CSV table of C-alpha atoms in Angstrom, one decimal:
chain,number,residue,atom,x,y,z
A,357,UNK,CA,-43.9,-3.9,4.1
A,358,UNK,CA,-42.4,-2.7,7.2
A,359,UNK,CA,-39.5,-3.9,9.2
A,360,UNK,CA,-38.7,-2.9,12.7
A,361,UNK,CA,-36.9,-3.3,15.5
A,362,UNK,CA,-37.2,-1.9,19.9
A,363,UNK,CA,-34.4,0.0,21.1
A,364,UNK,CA,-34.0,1.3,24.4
A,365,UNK,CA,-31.7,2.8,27.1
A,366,UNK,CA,-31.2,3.6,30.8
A,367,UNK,CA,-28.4,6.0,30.8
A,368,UNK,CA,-30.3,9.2,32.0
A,369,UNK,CA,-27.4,11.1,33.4
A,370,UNK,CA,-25.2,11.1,30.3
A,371,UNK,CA,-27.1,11.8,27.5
A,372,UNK,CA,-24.5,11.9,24.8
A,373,UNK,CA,-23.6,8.4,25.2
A,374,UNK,CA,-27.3,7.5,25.4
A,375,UNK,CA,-27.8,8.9,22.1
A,376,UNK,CA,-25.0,6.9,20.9
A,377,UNK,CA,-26.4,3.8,22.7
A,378,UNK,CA,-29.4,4.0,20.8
A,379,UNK,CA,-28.2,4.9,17.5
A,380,UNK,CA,-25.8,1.9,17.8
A,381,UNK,CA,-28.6,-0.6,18.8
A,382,UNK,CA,-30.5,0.6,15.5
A,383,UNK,CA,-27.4,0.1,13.0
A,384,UNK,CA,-26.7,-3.3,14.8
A,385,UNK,CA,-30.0,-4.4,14.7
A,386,UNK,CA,-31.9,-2.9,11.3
A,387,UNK,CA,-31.1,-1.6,8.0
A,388,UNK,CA,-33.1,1.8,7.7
A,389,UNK,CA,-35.1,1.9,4.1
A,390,UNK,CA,-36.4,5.1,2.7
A,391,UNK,CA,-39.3,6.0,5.5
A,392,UNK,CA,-38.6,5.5,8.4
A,393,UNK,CA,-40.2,7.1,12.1
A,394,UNK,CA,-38.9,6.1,15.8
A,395,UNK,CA,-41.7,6.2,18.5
A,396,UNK,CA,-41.3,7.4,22.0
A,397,UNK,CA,-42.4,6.2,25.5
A,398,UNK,CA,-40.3,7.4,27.9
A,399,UNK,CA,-39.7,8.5,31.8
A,400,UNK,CA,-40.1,12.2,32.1
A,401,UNK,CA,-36.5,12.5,33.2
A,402,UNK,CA,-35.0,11.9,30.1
A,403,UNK,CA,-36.7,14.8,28.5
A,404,UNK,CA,-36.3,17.0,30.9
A,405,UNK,CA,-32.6,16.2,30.7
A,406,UNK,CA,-32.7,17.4,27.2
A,407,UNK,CA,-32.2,13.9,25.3
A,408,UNK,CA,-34.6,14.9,22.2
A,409,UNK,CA,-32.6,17.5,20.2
A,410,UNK,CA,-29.2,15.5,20.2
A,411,UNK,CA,-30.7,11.8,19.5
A,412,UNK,CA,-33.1,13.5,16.6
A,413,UNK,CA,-29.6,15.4,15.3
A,414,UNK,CA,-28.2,12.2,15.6
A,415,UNK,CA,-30.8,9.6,14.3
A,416,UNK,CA,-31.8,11.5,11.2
A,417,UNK,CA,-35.2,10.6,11.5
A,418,UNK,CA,-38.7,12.1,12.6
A,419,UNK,CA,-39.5,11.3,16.1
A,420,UNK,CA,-42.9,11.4,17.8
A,421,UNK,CA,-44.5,9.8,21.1
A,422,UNK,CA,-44.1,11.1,24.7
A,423,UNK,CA,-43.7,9.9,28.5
A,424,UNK,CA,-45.5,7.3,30.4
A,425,UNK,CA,-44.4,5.4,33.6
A,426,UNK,CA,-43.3,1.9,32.8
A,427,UNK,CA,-42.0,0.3,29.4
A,428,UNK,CA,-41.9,-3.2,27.9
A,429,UNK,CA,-39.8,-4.3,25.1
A,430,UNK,CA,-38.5,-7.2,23.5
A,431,UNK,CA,-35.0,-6.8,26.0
A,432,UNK,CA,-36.4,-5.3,29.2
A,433,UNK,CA,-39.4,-4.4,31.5
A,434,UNK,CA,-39.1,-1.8,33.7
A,435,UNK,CA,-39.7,1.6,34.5
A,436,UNK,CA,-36.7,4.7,34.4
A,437,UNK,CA,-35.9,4.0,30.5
A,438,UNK,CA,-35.7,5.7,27.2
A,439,UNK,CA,-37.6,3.3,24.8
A,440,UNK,CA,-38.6,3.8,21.1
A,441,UNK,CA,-39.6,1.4,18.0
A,442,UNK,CA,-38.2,2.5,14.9
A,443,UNK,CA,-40.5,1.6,11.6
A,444,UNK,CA,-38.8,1.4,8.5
A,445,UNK,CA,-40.1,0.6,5.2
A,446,UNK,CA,-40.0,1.6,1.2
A,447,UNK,CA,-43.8,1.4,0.5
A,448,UNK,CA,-45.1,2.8,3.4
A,449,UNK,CA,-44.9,6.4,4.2
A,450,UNK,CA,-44.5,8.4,7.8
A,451,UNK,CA,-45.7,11.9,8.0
A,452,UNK,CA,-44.7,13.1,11.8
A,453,UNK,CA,-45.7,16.4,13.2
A,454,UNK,CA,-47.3,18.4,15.7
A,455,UNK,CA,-50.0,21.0,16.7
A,456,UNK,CA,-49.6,24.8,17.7
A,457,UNK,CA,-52.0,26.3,19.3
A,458,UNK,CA,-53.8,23.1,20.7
A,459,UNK,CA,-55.9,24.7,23.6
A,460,UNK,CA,-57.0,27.3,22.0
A,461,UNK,CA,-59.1,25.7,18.8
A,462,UNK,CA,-57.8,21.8,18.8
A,463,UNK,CA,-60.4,21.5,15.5
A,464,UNK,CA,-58.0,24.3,13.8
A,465,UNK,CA,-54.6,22.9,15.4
A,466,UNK,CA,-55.1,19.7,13.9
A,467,UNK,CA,-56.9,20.8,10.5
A,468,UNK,CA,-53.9,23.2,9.7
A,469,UNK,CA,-51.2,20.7,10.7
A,470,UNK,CA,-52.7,17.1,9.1
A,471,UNK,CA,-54.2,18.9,6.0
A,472,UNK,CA,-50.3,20.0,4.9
A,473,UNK,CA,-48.9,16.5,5.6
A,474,UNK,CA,-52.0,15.0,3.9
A,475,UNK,CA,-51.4,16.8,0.6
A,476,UNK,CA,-47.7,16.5,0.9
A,477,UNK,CA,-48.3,12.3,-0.3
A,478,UNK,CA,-49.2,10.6,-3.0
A,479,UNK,CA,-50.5,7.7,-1.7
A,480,UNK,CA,-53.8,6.6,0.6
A,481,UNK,CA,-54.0,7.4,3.7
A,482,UNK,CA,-54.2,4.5,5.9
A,483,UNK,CA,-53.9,5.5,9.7
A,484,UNK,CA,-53.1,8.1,12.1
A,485,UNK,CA,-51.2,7.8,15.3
A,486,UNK,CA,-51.5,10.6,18.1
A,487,UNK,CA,-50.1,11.4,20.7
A,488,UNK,CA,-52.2,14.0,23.2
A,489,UNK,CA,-50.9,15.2,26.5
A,490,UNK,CA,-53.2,15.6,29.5
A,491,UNK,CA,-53.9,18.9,30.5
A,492,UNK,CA,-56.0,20.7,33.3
A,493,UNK,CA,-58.4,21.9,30.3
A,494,UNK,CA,-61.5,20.1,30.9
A,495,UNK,CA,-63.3,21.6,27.6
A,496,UNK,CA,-60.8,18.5,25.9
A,497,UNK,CA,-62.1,15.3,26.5
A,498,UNK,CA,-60.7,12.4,24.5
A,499,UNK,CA,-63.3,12.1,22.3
A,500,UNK,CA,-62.3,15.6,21.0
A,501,UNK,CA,-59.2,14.6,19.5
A,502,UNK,CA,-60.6,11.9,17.8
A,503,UNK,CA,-63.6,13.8,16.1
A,504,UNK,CA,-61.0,16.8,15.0
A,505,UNK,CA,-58.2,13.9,13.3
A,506,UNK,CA,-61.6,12.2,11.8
A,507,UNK,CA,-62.7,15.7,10.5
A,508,UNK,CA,-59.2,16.1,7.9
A,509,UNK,CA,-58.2,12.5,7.3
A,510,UNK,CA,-61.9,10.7,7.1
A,511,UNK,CA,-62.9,7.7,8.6
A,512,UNK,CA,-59.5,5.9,9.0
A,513,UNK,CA,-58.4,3.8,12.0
A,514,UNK,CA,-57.2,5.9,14.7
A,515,UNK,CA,-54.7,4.9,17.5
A,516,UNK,CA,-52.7,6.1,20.6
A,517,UNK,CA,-52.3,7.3,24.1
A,518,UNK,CA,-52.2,10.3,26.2
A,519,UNK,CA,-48.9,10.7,27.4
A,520,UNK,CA,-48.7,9.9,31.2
A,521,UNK,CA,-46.4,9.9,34.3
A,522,UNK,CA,-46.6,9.0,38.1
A,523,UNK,CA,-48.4,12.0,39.2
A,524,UNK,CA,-51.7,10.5,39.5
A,525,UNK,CA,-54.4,13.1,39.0
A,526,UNK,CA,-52.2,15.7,38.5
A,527,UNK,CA,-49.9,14.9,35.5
A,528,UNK,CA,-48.0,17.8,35.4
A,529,UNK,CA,-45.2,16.1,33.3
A,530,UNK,CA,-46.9,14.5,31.3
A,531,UNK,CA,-44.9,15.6,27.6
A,532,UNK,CA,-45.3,14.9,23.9
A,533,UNK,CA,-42.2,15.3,21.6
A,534,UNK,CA,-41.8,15.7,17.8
A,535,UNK,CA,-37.8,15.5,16.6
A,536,UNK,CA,-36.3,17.9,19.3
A,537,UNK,CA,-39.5,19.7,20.6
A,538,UNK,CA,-40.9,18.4,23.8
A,539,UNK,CA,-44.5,20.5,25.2
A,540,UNK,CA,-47.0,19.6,27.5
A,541,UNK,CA,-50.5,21.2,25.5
A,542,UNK,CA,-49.7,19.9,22.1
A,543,UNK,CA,-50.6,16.8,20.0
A,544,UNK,CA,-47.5,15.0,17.9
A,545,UNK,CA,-48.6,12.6,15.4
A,546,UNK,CA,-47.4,10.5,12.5
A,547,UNK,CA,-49.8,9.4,9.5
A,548,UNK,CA,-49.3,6.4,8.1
A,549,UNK,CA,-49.8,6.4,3.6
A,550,UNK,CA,-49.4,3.1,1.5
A,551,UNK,CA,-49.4,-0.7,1.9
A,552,UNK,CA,-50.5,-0.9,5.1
A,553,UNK,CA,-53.3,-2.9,6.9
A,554,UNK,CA,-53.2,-2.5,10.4
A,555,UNK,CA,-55.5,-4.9,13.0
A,556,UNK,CA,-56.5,-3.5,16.9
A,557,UNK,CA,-57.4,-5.3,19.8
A,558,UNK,CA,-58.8,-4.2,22.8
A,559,UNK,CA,-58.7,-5.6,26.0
A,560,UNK,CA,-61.2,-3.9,29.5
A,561,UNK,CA,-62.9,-4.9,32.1
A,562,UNK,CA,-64.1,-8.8,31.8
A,563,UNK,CA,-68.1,-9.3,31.3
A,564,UNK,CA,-68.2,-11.4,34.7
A,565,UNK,CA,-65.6,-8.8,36.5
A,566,UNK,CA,-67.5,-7.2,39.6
A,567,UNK,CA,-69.1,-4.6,37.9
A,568,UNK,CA,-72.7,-4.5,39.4
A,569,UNK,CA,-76.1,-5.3,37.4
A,570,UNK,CA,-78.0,-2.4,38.6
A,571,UNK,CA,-77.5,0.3,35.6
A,572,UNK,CA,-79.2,3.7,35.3
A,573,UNK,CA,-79.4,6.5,33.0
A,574,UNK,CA,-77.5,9.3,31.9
A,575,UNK,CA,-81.0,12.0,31.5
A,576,UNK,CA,-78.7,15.3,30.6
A,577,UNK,CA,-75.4,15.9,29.4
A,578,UNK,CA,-73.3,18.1,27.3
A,579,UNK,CA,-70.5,16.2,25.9
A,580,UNK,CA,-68.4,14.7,28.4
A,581,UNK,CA,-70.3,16.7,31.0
A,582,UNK,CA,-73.0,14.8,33.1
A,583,UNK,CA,-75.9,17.4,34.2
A,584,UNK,CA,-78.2,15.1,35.6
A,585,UNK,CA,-79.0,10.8,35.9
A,586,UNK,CA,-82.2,9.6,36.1
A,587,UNK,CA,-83.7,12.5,36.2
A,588,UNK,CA,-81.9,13.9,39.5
A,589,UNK,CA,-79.5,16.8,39.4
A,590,UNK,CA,-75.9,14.8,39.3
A,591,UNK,CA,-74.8,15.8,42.5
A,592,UNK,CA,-78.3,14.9,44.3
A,593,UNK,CA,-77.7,11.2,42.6
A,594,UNK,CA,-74.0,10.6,43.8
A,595,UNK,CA,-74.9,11.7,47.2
A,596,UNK,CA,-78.0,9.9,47.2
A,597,UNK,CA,-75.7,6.4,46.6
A,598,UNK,CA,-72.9,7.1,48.6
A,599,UNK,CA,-70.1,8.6,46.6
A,600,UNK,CA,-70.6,12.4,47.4
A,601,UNK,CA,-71.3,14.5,49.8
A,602,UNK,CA,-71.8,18.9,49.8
A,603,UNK,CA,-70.6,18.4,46.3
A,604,UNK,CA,-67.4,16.6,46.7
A,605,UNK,CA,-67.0,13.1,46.2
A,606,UNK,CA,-65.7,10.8,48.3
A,607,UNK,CA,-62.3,9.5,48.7
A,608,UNK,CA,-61.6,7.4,45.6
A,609,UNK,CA,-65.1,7.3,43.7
A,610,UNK,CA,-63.1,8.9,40.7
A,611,UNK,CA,-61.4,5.9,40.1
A,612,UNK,CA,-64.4,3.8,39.8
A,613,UNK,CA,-65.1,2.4,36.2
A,614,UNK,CA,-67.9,3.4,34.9
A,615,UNK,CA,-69.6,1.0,31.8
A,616,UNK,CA,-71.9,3.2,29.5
A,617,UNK,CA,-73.8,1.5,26.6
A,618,UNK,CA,-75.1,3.6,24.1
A,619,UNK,CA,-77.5,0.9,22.7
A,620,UNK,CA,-80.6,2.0,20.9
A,621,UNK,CA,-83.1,-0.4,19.4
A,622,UNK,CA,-82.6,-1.0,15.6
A,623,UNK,CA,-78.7,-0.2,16.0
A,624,UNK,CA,-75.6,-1.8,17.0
A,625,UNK,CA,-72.8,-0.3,19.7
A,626,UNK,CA,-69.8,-1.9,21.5
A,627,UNK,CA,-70.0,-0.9,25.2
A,628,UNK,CA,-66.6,1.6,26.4
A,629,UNK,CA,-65.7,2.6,29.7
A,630,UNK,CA,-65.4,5.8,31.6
A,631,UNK,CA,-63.5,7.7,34.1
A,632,UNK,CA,-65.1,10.8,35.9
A,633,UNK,CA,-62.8,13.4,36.7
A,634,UNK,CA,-64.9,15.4,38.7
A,635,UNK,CA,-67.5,18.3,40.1
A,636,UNK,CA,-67.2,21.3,38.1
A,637,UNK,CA,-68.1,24.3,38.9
A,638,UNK,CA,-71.7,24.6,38.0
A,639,UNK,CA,-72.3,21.2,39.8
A,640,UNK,CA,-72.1,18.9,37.0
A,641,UNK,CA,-69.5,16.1,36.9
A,642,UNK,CA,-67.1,16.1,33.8
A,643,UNK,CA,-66.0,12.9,32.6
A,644,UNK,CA,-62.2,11.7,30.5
A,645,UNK,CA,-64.6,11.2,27.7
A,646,UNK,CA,-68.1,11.9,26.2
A,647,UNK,CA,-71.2,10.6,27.5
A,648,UNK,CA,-74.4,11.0,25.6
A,649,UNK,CA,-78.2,11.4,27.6
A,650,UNK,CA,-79.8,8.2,26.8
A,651,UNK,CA,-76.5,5.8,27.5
A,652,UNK,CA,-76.6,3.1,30.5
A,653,UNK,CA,-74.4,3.8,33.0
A,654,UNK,CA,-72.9,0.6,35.3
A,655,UNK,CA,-71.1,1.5,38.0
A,656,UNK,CA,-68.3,-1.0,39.2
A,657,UNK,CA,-65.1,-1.2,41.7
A,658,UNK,CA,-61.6,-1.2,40.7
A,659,UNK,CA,-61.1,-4.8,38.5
A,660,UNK,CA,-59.0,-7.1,40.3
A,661,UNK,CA,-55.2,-8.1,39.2
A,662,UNK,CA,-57.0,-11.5,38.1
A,663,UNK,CA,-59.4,-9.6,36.0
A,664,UNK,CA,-56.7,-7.9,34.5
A,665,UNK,CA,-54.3,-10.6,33.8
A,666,UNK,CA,-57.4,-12.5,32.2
A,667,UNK,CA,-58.1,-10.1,30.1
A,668,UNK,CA,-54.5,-9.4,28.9
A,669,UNK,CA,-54.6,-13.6,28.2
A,670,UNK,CA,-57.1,-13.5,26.7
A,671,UNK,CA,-55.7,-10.8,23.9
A,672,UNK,CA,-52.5,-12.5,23.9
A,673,UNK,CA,-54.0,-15.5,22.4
A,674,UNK,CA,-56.0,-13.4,20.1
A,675,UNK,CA,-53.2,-12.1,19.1
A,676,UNK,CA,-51.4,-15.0,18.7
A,677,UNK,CA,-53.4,-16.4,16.3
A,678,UNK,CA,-52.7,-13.2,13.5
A,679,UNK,CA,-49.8,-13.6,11.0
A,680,UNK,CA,-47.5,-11.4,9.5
A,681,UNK,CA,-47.1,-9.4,12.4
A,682,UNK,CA,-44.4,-7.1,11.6
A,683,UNK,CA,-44.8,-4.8,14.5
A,684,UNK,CA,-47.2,-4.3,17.4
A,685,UNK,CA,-47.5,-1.2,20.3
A,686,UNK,CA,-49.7,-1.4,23.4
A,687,UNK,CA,-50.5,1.5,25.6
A,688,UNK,CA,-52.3,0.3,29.2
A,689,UNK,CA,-54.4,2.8,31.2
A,690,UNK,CA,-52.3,3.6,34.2
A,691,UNK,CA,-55.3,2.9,36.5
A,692,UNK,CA,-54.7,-1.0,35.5
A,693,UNK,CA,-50.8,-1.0,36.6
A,694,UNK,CA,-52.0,1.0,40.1
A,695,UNK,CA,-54.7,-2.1,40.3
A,696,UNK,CA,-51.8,-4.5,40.3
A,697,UNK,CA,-50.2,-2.3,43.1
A,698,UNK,CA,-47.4,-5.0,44.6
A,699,UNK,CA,-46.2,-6.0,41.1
A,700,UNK,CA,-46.4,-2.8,39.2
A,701,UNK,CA,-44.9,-4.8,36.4
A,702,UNK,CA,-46.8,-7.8,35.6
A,703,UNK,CA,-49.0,-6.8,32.9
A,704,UNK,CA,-45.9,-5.6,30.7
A,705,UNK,CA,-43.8,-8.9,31.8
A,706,UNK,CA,-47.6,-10.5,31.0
A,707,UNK,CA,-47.7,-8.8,27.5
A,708,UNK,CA,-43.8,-9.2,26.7
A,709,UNK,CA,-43.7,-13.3,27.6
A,710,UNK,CA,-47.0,-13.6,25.4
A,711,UNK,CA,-45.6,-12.0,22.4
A,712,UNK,CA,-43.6,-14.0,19.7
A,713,UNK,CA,-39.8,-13.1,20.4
A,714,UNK,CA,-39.7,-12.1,16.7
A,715,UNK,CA,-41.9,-9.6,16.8
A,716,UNK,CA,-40.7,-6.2,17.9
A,717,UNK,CA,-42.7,-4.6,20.3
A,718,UNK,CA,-43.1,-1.5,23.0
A,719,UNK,CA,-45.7,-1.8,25.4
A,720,UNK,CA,-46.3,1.1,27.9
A,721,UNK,CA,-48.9,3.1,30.2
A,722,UNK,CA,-51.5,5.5,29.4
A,723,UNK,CA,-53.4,8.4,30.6
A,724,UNK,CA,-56.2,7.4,28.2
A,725,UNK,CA,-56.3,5.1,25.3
A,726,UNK,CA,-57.4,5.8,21.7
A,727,UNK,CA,-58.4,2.8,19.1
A,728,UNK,CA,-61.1,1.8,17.1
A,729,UNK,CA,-63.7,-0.7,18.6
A,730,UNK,CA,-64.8,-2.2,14.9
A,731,UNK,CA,-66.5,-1.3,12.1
A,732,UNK,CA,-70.0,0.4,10.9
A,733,UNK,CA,-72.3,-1.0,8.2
A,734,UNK,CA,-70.2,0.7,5.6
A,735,UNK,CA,-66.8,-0.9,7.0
A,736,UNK,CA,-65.7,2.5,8.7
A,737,UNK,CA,-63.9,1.7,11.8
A,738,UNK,CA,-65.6,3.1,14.8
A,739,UNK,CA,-63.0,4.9,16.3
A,740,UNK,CA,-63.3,5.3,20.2
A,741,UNK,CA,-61.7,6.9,23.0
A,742,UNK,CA,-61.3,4.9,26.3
A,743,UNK,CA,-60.3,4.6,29.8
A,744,UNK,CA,-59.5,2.0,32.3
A,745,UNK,CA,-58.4,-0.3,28.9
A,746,UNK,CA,-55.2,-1.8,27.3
A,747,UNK,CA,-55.3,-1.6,23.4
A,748,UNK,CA,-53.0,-2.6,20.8
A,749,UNK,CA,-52.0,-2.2,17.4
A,750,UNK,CA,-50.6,-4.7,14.8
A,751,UNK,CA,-48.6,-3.5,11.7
């Protein structure tokens, strides 16, 4: 069993006392048992003030996660904090770590690093959270992560978020940690061994939102790189709807969701959404996540704040009707909070209201979203990486 409790602070300038802030909320609040792990979401600021050595010194226990742009817990919503949930427990175990040498073979990074912690436990392996950055390496789509964790630890759920912050586009602080280490082009992770059962839920763009009916086809692609739709060279297509023009696109188009459904006859698939990222080089349009030739691709605008307040209802009470509920995260893509626009908060306040007050909780943005979307025939979870989505997972 695991217990748990959401700690967090907004002293940024004096980072001795908000170690001590935080380590006080955790002895006032929890008895730590024998494993225990704290998870991160945090403004940039506070790492880059140097908060991680001194509160990992001070804590005395691993420490993974990394920045985002806005934070919910069970005391506060809002946006310049320090925010972690600590998991505690004496039947579970936490295996935190991290990469080196990400960018240059992420298969390899992630063998050498999980296959140690993996051999280090007795017990099944029953989960792996990650924590990517976003880079400017566009040979790493999402997907990739996914695929390389799936490759060492087998077909267990897999959950987290690429760690974000307000430079839209750009991201050029967005930072993982692991205990005092903070690095922008390396993966932290814990793995989760032991008498655990943990339950997703995912929440996009509603079926009746204003994504169009007219879909078309994705005829050649590599990856998360689209070469040609319908048969047209990729830039001949966008410009021949609208969005591009010499082989730019237009102001905007980027942030369009895209709906691909991989649907073949005699086989089953849960539909995921896409963000494009843009023209490469060659002429081909690279995508935040894989695309394969043969997938429909729906083209929508930009969901409304009622779409995505419906949707997040609609998971709340999905939610609400689990027990045993010990612990839950959320991560949000950040496209949804810039959606919202005049009240940049209202899906956290949305999520933290919903959520029984007993429950501890951190909910926070995302520079893409990583959960499973259900199960194959053999009861394997389909794990899935995806944009423009909030996603959330209940220990």
């Amino acid at each position: 069993m695991i217990k748990a409790v959401s700690i967090y602070t907004t002293i940024i300038d004096d980072i001795p006392l908000a170690c001590e802030d935080l380590k006080n909320q955790i002895d006032s609040k929890l008895t730590l048992l024998k494993n225990s792990i704290g998870i991160v979401q945090c403004d940039p600021e506070f790492l880059e003030n140097g908060i991680m050595e001194p509160l990992h010194n001070a804590l005395g226990i691993p420490l993974v996660g990394g920045t985002t742009v806005s934070i919910a817990t069970n005391d506060v919503v809002d946006d310049l904090i320090f925010s972690m949930l600590i998991l505690t427990s004496d039947d579970v175990e936490f295996a935190a770590s991290r990469t080196n040498g990400l960018m240059d073979d992420y298969n390899l990074a992630i063998e050498d690093s999980m296959k140690a912690a993996i051999a280090a436990s007795q017990k099944p392996l029953k989960m792996a959270l990650i924590f990517p950055t976003v880079t400017d390496n566009e040979n790493l789509p999402g997907d990739c992560y996914v695929e390389a964790v799936e490759s060492v630890c087998g077909r267990i759920p897999v959950f987290g978020t690429l760690s974000v912050n307000d430079a839209i586009g750009v991201f050029d602080r967005s930072i993982s940690v692991f205990n005092g280490d903070i690095f922008k082009r390396e993966l932290s992770y814990v793995l989760f061994f032991g008498d655990i059962s943990p339950r997703f839920f995912i929440a996009s763009v509603p079926s009746k939102s204003n994504i169009n009916d007219t879909s078309t086809v994705i005829t050649k692609s590599d990856g998360h790189i689209v070469q040609e739709i319908n048969n047209m060279p990729v830039s001949e297509y966008f410009e021949s709807i609208g969005f591009a023009l010499n082989g730019k696109f237009n102001s905007g188009i980027v942030l369009i969701p895209i709906l691909v459904d991989n649907h073949k006859e005699g086989e089953s698939s849960v539909p995921f959404m896409r963000a494009m990222i843009d023209f490469n080089e060659d002429g081909h349009v690279a995508f935040r996540g894989k695309i394969p030739e043969g997938a429909r691709i729906t083209f929508g605008s930009m969901p409304s704040t009622a779409d995505i307040l419906t949707a997040i209802e609609e998971i709340m009470e999905e939610i609400a009707k689990e027990k045993d509920i010990n612990a839950a995260l959320f991560f949000s893509c950040i496209v949804r909070q810039l959606t919202i626009g005049s009240d940049p908060l209202k899906e956290l306040a949305l999520v933290k209201g919903s959520l029984g007050a007993d429950i501890p909780f951190v909910a926070s943005y995302s520079g893409g979203e990583i959960a499973p979307i259900g199960h194959d025939s053999k009861k394997n979870p389909i794990n899935s990486f995806h944009n423009y989505s909030l996603i959330a997972c209940l220990f």
